[in-house]
Structures are given as C-alpha cells and as structure tokens.
CSV table of C-alpha atoms in Angstrom, one decimal:
chain,number,residue,atom,x,y,z
Z,1,MET,CA,153.4,137.1,-5.1
Z,2,ALA,CA,156.9,137.4,-3.6
Z,3,PRO,CA,159.0,134.3,-4.4
Z,4,SER,CA,159.5,133.6,-0.7
Z,5,LEU,CA,155.8,133.0,0.2
Z,6,SER,CA,154.5,129.5,0.7
Z,7,PRO,CA,150.9,128.8,-0.4
Z,8,VAL,CA,147.7,129.3,1.6
Z,9,HIS,CA,144.7,127.0,1.6
Z,10,PHE,CA,141.0,127.3,2.6
Z,11,PHE,CA,139.6,123.8,2.8
Z,12,SER,CA,135.9,123.0,3.4
Z,13,HIS,CA,136.2,119.9,5.5
Z,14,GLY,CA,132.5,118.9,5.2
Z,15,SER,CA,130.9,116.1,7.3
Z,16,THR,CA,132.8,113.5,9.2
Z,17,MET,CA,132.2,111.0,6.4
Z,18,MET,CA,134.7,112.9,4.3
Z,19,LEU,CA,137.4,111.1,6.3
Z,20,GLY,CA,136.4,107.7,4.9
Z,21,GLU,CA,134.7,108.4,1.6
Z,22,GLU,CA,136.6,108.9,-1.6
Z,23,SER,CA,136.0,112.3,-3.3
Z,24,ALA,CA,137.4,115.0,-5.5
Z,25,SER,CA,138.2,117.0,-2.3
Z,26,ALA,CA,140.1,114.2,-0.7
Z,27,ASP,CA,142.2,113.8,-3.9
Z,28,TYR,CA,143.0,117.5,-3.9
Z,29,TRP,CA,143.9,117.5,-0.2
Z,30,LYS,CA,146.3,114.7,-0.9
Z,31,LYS,CA,147.8,116.5,-3.9
Z,32,CYS,CA,148.4,119.7,-1.8
Z,33,GLY,CA,150.0,117.6,1.0
Z,34,ASP,CA,152.3,115.9,-1.5
Z,35,GLU,CA,153.4,119.2,-3.0
Z,36,ALA,CA,154.1,120.6,0.5
Z,37,LEU,CA,156.2,117.6,1.4
Z,38,ALA,CA,158.1,117.7,-1.9
Z,39,ALA,CA,158.9,121.4,-1.3
Z,40,GLY,CA,160.3,120.7,2.2
Z,41,MET,CA,157.8,122.7,4.1
Z,42,LYS,CA,158.7,123.4,7.7
Z,43,GLY,CA,155.2,122.7,9.1
Z,44,VAL,CA,151.5,123.6,9.2
Z,45,ILE,CA,149.8,126.5,10.9
Z,46,MET,CA,146.0,125.8,11.0
Z,47,MET,CA,142.8,127.4,12.2
Z,48,GLY,CA,139.8,125.1,12.3
Z,49,ALA,CA,136.1,125.7,12.9
Z,50,HIS,CA,135.4,123.8,16.1
Z,51,TRP,CA,137.6,125.5,18.7
Z,52,ASP,CA,137.0,129.0,20.1
Z,53,THR,CA,138.1,130.9,23.1
Z,54,LYS,CA,136.2,133.4,25.2
Z,55,GLY,CA,137.6,137.0,25.8
Z,56,ASP,CA,137.6,140.2,23.8
Z,57,ASN,CA,141.1,139.9,22.5
Z,58,ARG,CA,142.1,136.3,23.5
Z,59,ILE,CA,143.2,133.4,21.3
Z,60,GLU,CA,144.7,130.1,22.3
Z,61,VAL,CA,147.3,127.9,20.6
Z,62,ALA,CA,147.4,124.1,21.2
Z,63,THR,CA,150.4,123.1,23.3
Z,64,LYS,CA,149.4,119.6,24.6
Z,65,PRO,CA,152.4,117.4,23.9
Z,66,ASN,CA,150.3,114.2,23.2
Z,67,PRO,CA,146.8,115.4,22.2
Z,68,GLY,CA,144.0,112.9,21.9
Z,69,LYS,CA,141.4,113.0,19.1
Z,70,ASN,CA,137.7,113.6,19.8
Z,71,PRO,CA,135.8,110.6,18.5
Z,72,ILE,CA,133.6,111.1,15.5
Z,73,ALA,CA,130.4,109.6,14.0
Z,74,PHE,CA,129.8,108.2,10.6
Z,75,SER,CA,133.5,107.2,10.0
Z,76,HIS,CA,135.0,104.0,11.2
Z,77,PRO,CA,137.5,104.5,14.0
Z,78,SER,CA,140.2,102.7,11.9
Z,79,THR,CA,140.3,105.8,9.7
Z,80,TYR,CA,141.7,108.0,12.4
Z,81,GLU,CA,142.4,106.3,15.8
Z,82,ASN,CA,146.0,105.1,14.9
Z,83,TYR,CA,147.1,108.3,13.2
Z,84,GLN,CA,149.7,109.9,15.4
Z,85,LEU,CA,149.3,113.7,15.8
Z,86,ASN,CA,152.4,115.8,15.8
Z,87,PRO,CA,152.0,119.1,17.7
Z,88,ASP,CA,154.9,121.5,16.9
Z,89,LEU,CA,155.5,122.9,20.4
Z,90,PRO,CA,158.5,125.1,19.5
Z,91,SER,CA,156.7,126.7,16.6
Z,92,ALA,CA,153.6,127.1,18.8
Z,93,GLU,CA,155.7,129.2,21.2
Z,94,LYS,CA,156.9,131.3,18.3
Z,95,VAL,CA,153.3,131.9,17.2
Z,96,ILE,CA,152.2,132.9,20.7
Z,97,SER,CA,155.2,135.3,21.0
Z,98,HIS,CA,154.5,136.9,17.6
Z,99,LEU,CA,150.8,137.3,18.4
Z,100,ARG,CA,151.6,138.9,21.7
Z,101,ALA,CA,154.1,141.2,20.1
Z,102,ASN,CA,151.3,142.4,17.9
Z,103,GLY,CA,148.9,143.1,20.7
Z,104,ILE,CA,146.9,139.9,20.8
Z,105,ASP,CA,146.2,138.2,24.2
Z,106,ALA,CA,147.6,134.8,23.1
Z,107,HIS,CA,148.0,131.8,25.4
Z,108,GLY,CA,149.0,128.2,25.1
Z,109,ASN,CA,146.4,125.5,25.9
Z,110,ASP,CA,148.0,122.3,27.2
Z,111,GLN,CA,144.7,120.5,27.7
Z,112,PHE,CA,143.1,120.7,24.2
Z,113,ASP,CA,142.4,117.5,22.3
Z,114,TRP,CA,142.2,117.9,18.5
Z,115,ILE,CA,138.8,117.8,16.7
Z,116,HIS,CA,137.9,116.3,13.3
Z,117,ASP,CA,137.9,119.7,11.5
Z,118,THR,CA,141.7,119.7,11.7
Z,119,PHE,CA,142.8,116.0,12.0
Z,120,LEU,CA,140.5,115.0,9.1
Z,121,ILE,CA,142.3,117.4,6.8
Z,122,LEU,CA,145.8,116.3,8.1
Z,123,ILE,CA,145.0,112.6,7.6
Z,124,ARG,CA,143.8,113.2,4.1
Z,125,MET,CA,146.7,115.6,3.2
Z,126,PHE,CA,149.5,113.5,4.9
Z,127,PRO,CA,148.4,109.9,5.2
Z,128,GLY,CA,152.0,108.8,5.7
Z,129,GLY,CA,152.3,110.8,8.9
Z,130,CYS,CA,151.3,114.1,10.5
Z,131,PRO,CA,153.8,116.9,9.8
Z,132,PRO,CA,154.7,119.4,12.7
Z,133,THR,CA,151.5,121.3,13.2
Z,134,VAL,CA,150.3,124.3,15.1
Z,135,LEU,CA,146.6,124.7,15.8
Z,136,VAL,CA,145.2,128.2,16.5
Z,137,SER,CA,141.8,128.7,18.0
Z,138,GLN,CA,139.1,131.2,17.0
Z,139,ASN,CA,137.8,133.9,19.3
Z,140,ALA,CA,134.2,133.3,20.3
Z,141,ARG,CA,133.1,136.8,19.3
Z,142,TYR,CA,133.7,135.8,15.7
Z,143,ASP,CA,134.7,139.3,14.7
Z,144,PRO,CA,135.7,139.0,11.0
Z,145,HIS,CA,138.1,141.9,11.1
Z,146,TRP,CA,139.8,140.7,14.2
Z,147,HIS,CA,140.3,137.2,12.7
Z,148,MET,CA,141.6,138.7,9.5
Z,149,ARG,CA,144.2,140.5,11.6
Z,150,ILE,CA,145.2,137.2,13.1
Z,151,GLY,CA,145.9,135.9,9.6
Z,152,SER,CA,147.8,139.0,8.6
Z,153,ILE,CA,149.9,138.7,11.7
Z,154,LEU,CA,150.8,135.1,11.1
Z,155,ARG,CA,151.4,135.7,7.4
Z,156,LYS,CA,155.1,136.2,8.1
Z,157,PHE,CA,155.4,132.5,8.7
Z,158,ARG,CA,154.8,131.9,5.0
Z,159,LYS,CA,158.3,133.4,4.4
Z,160,GLU,CA,159.7,130.7,6.7
Z,161,GLY,CA,158.2,127.7,4.9
Z,162,TYR,CA,155.1,127.2,6.9
Z,163,LEU,CA,151.8,126.2,5.2
Z,164,ILE,CA,148.9,128.2,6.4
Z,165,VAL,CA,145.5,126.4,6.3
Z,166,GLY,CA,142.0,127.4,7.3
Z,167,THR,CA,139.5,124.6,7.5
Z,168,GLY,CA,135.8,125.4,7.6
Z,169,GLY,CA,133.2,125.5,4.9
Z,170,ALA,CA,132.2,127.6,1.8
Z,171,VAL,CA,128.5,126.7,2.5
Z,172,HIS,CA,128.0,125.0,5.9
Z,173,ASN,CA,124.7,125.2,7.6
Z,174,LEU,CA,123.7,122.0,9.5
Z,175,TYR,CA,120.2,123.4,10.0
Z,176,ARG,CA,119.6,123.3,6.2
Z,177,ASN,CA,121.3,120.1,5.4
Z,178,ASP,CA,119.4,116.9,4.3
Z,179,PHE,CA,120.6,114.1,6.5
Z,180,ASP,CA,118.2,111.4,5.4
Z,181,GLN,CA,120.5,109.7,2.9
Z,182,MET,CA,123.4,109.7,5.4
Z,183,LEU,CA,121.3,108.3,8.2
Z,184,LYS,CA,119.5,105.7,6.2
Z,185,TYR,CA,122.2,104.6,3.7
Z,186,ARG,CA,125.5,106.2,4.8
Z,187,ASP,CA,125.5,108.1,1.6
Z,188,ASN,CA,126.7,111.7,2.2
Z,189,PHE,CA,126.9,112.6,-1.5
Z,190,ALA,CA,123.3,111.7,-2.4
Z,191,MET,CA,121.4,114.5,-4.1
Z,192,PRO,CA,117.7,113.7,-4.0
Z,193,SER,CA,117.0,117.2,-5.2
Z,194,PRO,CA,119.2,120.2,-6.1
Z,195,PRO,CA,120.7,122.5,-3.5
Z,196,ASP,CA,118.5,125.4,-2.3
Z,197,PRO,CA,118.8,128.5,-4.4
Z,198,GLU,CA,120.3,130.5,-1.5
Z,199,MET,CA,123.1,127.9,-1.1
Z,200,LEU,CA,124.0,128.1,-4.8
Z,201,GLU,CA,124.0,131.9,-4.8
Z,202,PHE,CA,126.2,132.1,-1.8
Z,203,ARG,CA,128.6,129.4,-3.1
Z,204,GLN,CA,129.0,131.4,-6.3
Z,205,ALA,CA,129.5,134.7,-4.4
Z,206,PHE,CA,132.2,133.0,-2.3
Z,207,GLU,CA,134.0,131.8,-5.4
Z,208,ASP,CA,133.8,135.2,-7.0
Z,209,ALA,CA,135.1,136.9,-3.9
Z,210,VAL,CA,138.3,134.8,-3.6
Z,211,THR,CA,139.0,134.2,-7.3
Z,212,ARG,CA,138.4,137.7,-8.6
Z,213,ASN,CA,140.1,139.7,-5.9
Z,214,SER,CA,143.7,139.8,-4.6
Z,215,GLY,CA,145.7,141.7,-2.1
Z,216,PRO,CA,143.7,144.0,0.3
Z,217,GLY,CA,140.8,143.7,-2.1
Z,218,LEU,CA,140.6,140.0,-1.1
Z,219,ARG,CA,140.2,140.9,2.5
Z,220,ARG,CA,137.4,143.4,1.8
Z,221,ALA,CA,135.6,141.0,-0.5
Z,222,VAL,CA,135.6,138.1,2.0
Z,223,THR,CA,134.5,140.2,5.0
Z,224,ARG,CA,131.8,141.7,2.8
Z,225,LEU,CA,130.3,138.3,2.3
Z,226,MET,CA,129.0,138.3,5.8
Z,227,LYS,CA,126.7,141.2,4.9
Z,228,ARG,CA,124.9,139.4,2.2
Z,229,PRO,CA,121.2,138.6,2.8
Z,230,ASP,CA,121.8,134.9,2.1
Z,231,TYR,CA,124.8,134.6,4.4
Z,232,ARG,CA,122.7,133.3,7.3
Z,233,ASP,CA,121.2,130.7,4.9
Z,234,ALA,CA,124.6,129.5,4.0
Z,235,HIS,CA,126.1,129.7,7.5
Z,236,GLY,CA,123.6,129.2,10.3
Z,237,THR,CA,126.5,130.0,12.7
Z,238,ASP,CA,129.8,131.8,12.0
Z,239,GLU,CA,132.5,129.4,13.0
Z,240,HIS,CA,132.8,127.6,9.6
Z,241,PHE,CA,133.2,130.9,7.8
Z,242,ILE,CA,135.7,132.5,10.1
Z,243,PRO,CA,138.7,130.4,8.8
Z,244,ALA,CA,138.1,131.9,5.4
Z,245,VAL,CA,138.5,135.4,6.9
Z,246,PHE,CA,141.7,134.2,8.6
Z,247,VAL,CA,143.0,132.8,5.3
Z,248,ALA,CA,142.2,136.1,3.6
Z,249,GLY,CA,144.3,137.9,6.1
Z,250,ALA,CA,147.2,135.6,5.4
Z,251,ALA,CA,146.9,135.9,1.6
Z,252,GLY,CA,145.7,139.4,1.3
Z,253,ASP,CA,148.7,141.7,1.8
Z,254,ASP,CA,149.8,144.3,-0.7
Z,255,GLU,CA,152.6,141.8,-1.5
Z,256,ASP,CA,149.9,139.3,-2.6
Z,257,GLU,CA,148.4,141.7,-5.2
Z,258,GLY,CA,147.8,139.7,-8.4
Z,259,VAL,CA,147.5,136.3,-6.7
Z,260,SER,CA,143.9,135.2,-6.5
Z,261,ALA,CA,142.6,131.8,-5.3
Z,262,VAL,CA,142.2,128.8,-7.5
Z,263,LEU,CA,139.3,126.4,-7.0
Z,264,GLY,CA,141.0,123.1,-6.8
Z,265,ALA,CA,138.1,120.7,-6.1
Z,266,GLU,CA,134.5,120.7,-4.9
Z,267,ASP,CA,131.9,118.3,-3.6
Z,268,TRP,CA,128.4,118.8,-2.5
Z,269,GLU,CA,127.3,116.8,0.6
Z,270,LEU,CA,124.0,116.4,2.4
Z,271,ARG,CA,122.3,118.3,-0.5
Z,272,ASN,CA,123.1,121.8,0.8
Z,273,MET,CA,126.7,121.7,1.9
Z,274,ALA,CA,129.3,123.0,-0.6
Z,275,ASN,CA,132.8,121.6,0.1
Z,276,SER,CA,134.8,124.0,-2.0
Z,277,GLN,CA,138.7,123.8,-1.8
Z,278,PHE,CA,140.7,127.0,-2.6
Z,279,SER,CA,144.4,127.7,-2.8
Z,280,TRP,CA,146.6,130.8,-3.1
Z,281,GLY,CA,150.1,130.6,-4.6
Z,282,SER,CA,152.2,127.5,-5.3
Z,283,TRP,CA,155.3,125.9,-3.9
Z,284,GLN,CA,157.0,126.1,-7.3
Z,285,SER,CA,157.3,129.9,-6.9
Z,286,SER,CA,158.5,129.7,-3.3
Z,287,ALA,CA,160.8,126.7,-3.3
Z,288,PRO,CA,164.1,128.5,-3.9
Z,289,ALA,CA,163.7,130.8,-1.0
Z,290,ILE,CA,162.3,128.1,1.4
Z,291,ALA,CA,165.2,125.8,0.5
Z,292,ALA,CA,167.6,128.6,1.5
Z,293,ALA,CA,165.8,129.4,4.8
C-alpha cells in the first residue's frame, strides 16, 4: 500500500441492540476510532445499508445541516438521542463534484435524516463526539460493479486523510434470523442452536474473499460472492452486502496490491447474523503523508 493511503473499514453493524450491548465488535469499532483520531484524520466518508436512491446512474450525498436521527427499537434512547451528528458539508460538495466529474449523477440531499446503520457505528467509534462525516447513498438497482466504481472514484480521498467506511453485514438476512431470545429476554447474542450451515459457509467465503485477495483481485472476489448459491441465504436482500462492494472499490486498486483485509472482531447475533469487522491498511503507514497534507 502506498504510504499516503488511510485505512478502509467494512463494519457489520448488526441489530440495533449493538448500540447498547457490549461486544467484541463494539470494542474494535472504538479501537479503530481512537486510531483515526490519534492520526489526525480529516473526516469520515461512509456508505451505509439503509439509504438508497432511484435512477440508473444516480447517487445522493447527505447535505442536511442539522440532521435528525431515525428512532430505533431495542436500544434505549439515551444511547443515541443526545449524540450530536456532524455532517461535513464542504467535503460533501467535494464528493459530489468528484463523482460528477467521473460521470456519476450525484446530488445533495438536504432533507435526509440519518439512520442507525451509520450513527450506531459513529457513536461506537467516536463516543466523545462525531467527527466531520459525509454520508453517501446506495443506488436502488444494487448493481455491484456500479457501486464498486463509486468506491474506486472516492478512493482518492484516502490520500487526503479521510477514513472510508462501509457499514452493512457479512451475513445479514432478517428472514433467517432467530428473534425469540431478543423479543423475550432482550438477549441478542443468545445461541439456542448453531447457525445454519449456509450462513457458516457464506461467512467463511466472505472472509476468504477479503483476506486472501488484494488489489483488483479483491474487487473480483467480492463481486463474485453474489453468484454463490448460498448468497441469497446469507443476504435475503442486497443492501447490506453492497457496502462491502463499495469498500472493495476503495481498497482494490493496483496500488493496493499486497494489502488484504484483517478480521478485527466478530460477533454472532440472532443465531444467524454474522457481524464480522474487516479493515485494510493502518494509520501507522499513512501518518507521515497525512500529517503533511
């Protein structure tokens, strides 16, 4: 990896209970946030799972100056309601301009209120205060190659000290989850029986794809996961997988050859949901160039 590149993360945000419950994933999110702050990062550019935009080539960037937060279930309001969001409007305009310059129909959205897929991660990473953040939507056609191109276009911001994050899920199929323990006992980590074989198989395939490939090979490996017979078992819908494709675009350039993902933490929730946390690169290798930027 070139010394001027900041890290990239794919975080499985899991259920809303991940905001209030302690876990290995939460500890890892906080560790990644602490490292970013210590390195003097410029801000966060993030694609979540719960915001998409209609149109063949359209994407939106959050530009509401004081966004609200969509209320969430299974986590007490005190865990999020007083956390002040920090939309980075100047950087949002830079992102929009750069996407447009590369042929993407990009627009600001000054009405969008943030959803737990993004603010849950930000609260856990940066409990002391939200850093300047740019949220980027998905496109509702969920074309993996198109979203990979979005990541590749925005990759240049890694050279300017921005942290690129995709938040979705390694295995995330609400139709196959076991909600009984959460509903009855507020226990999201209970495992009354092992995960289904299809979930275990896809979870391993996901790890193999991102930890055993790098550069353009990473991009090919991640998009190829959508062709697996067990993909639809692991992802009943596409929106929680698409951020992984976005991240592969941002971390899969020729310049990234030799830098594979590291599995930083993992929790299983609701029996069949794998919350795997992956990172590419480190601030240690990029700190000198970012400090000089």
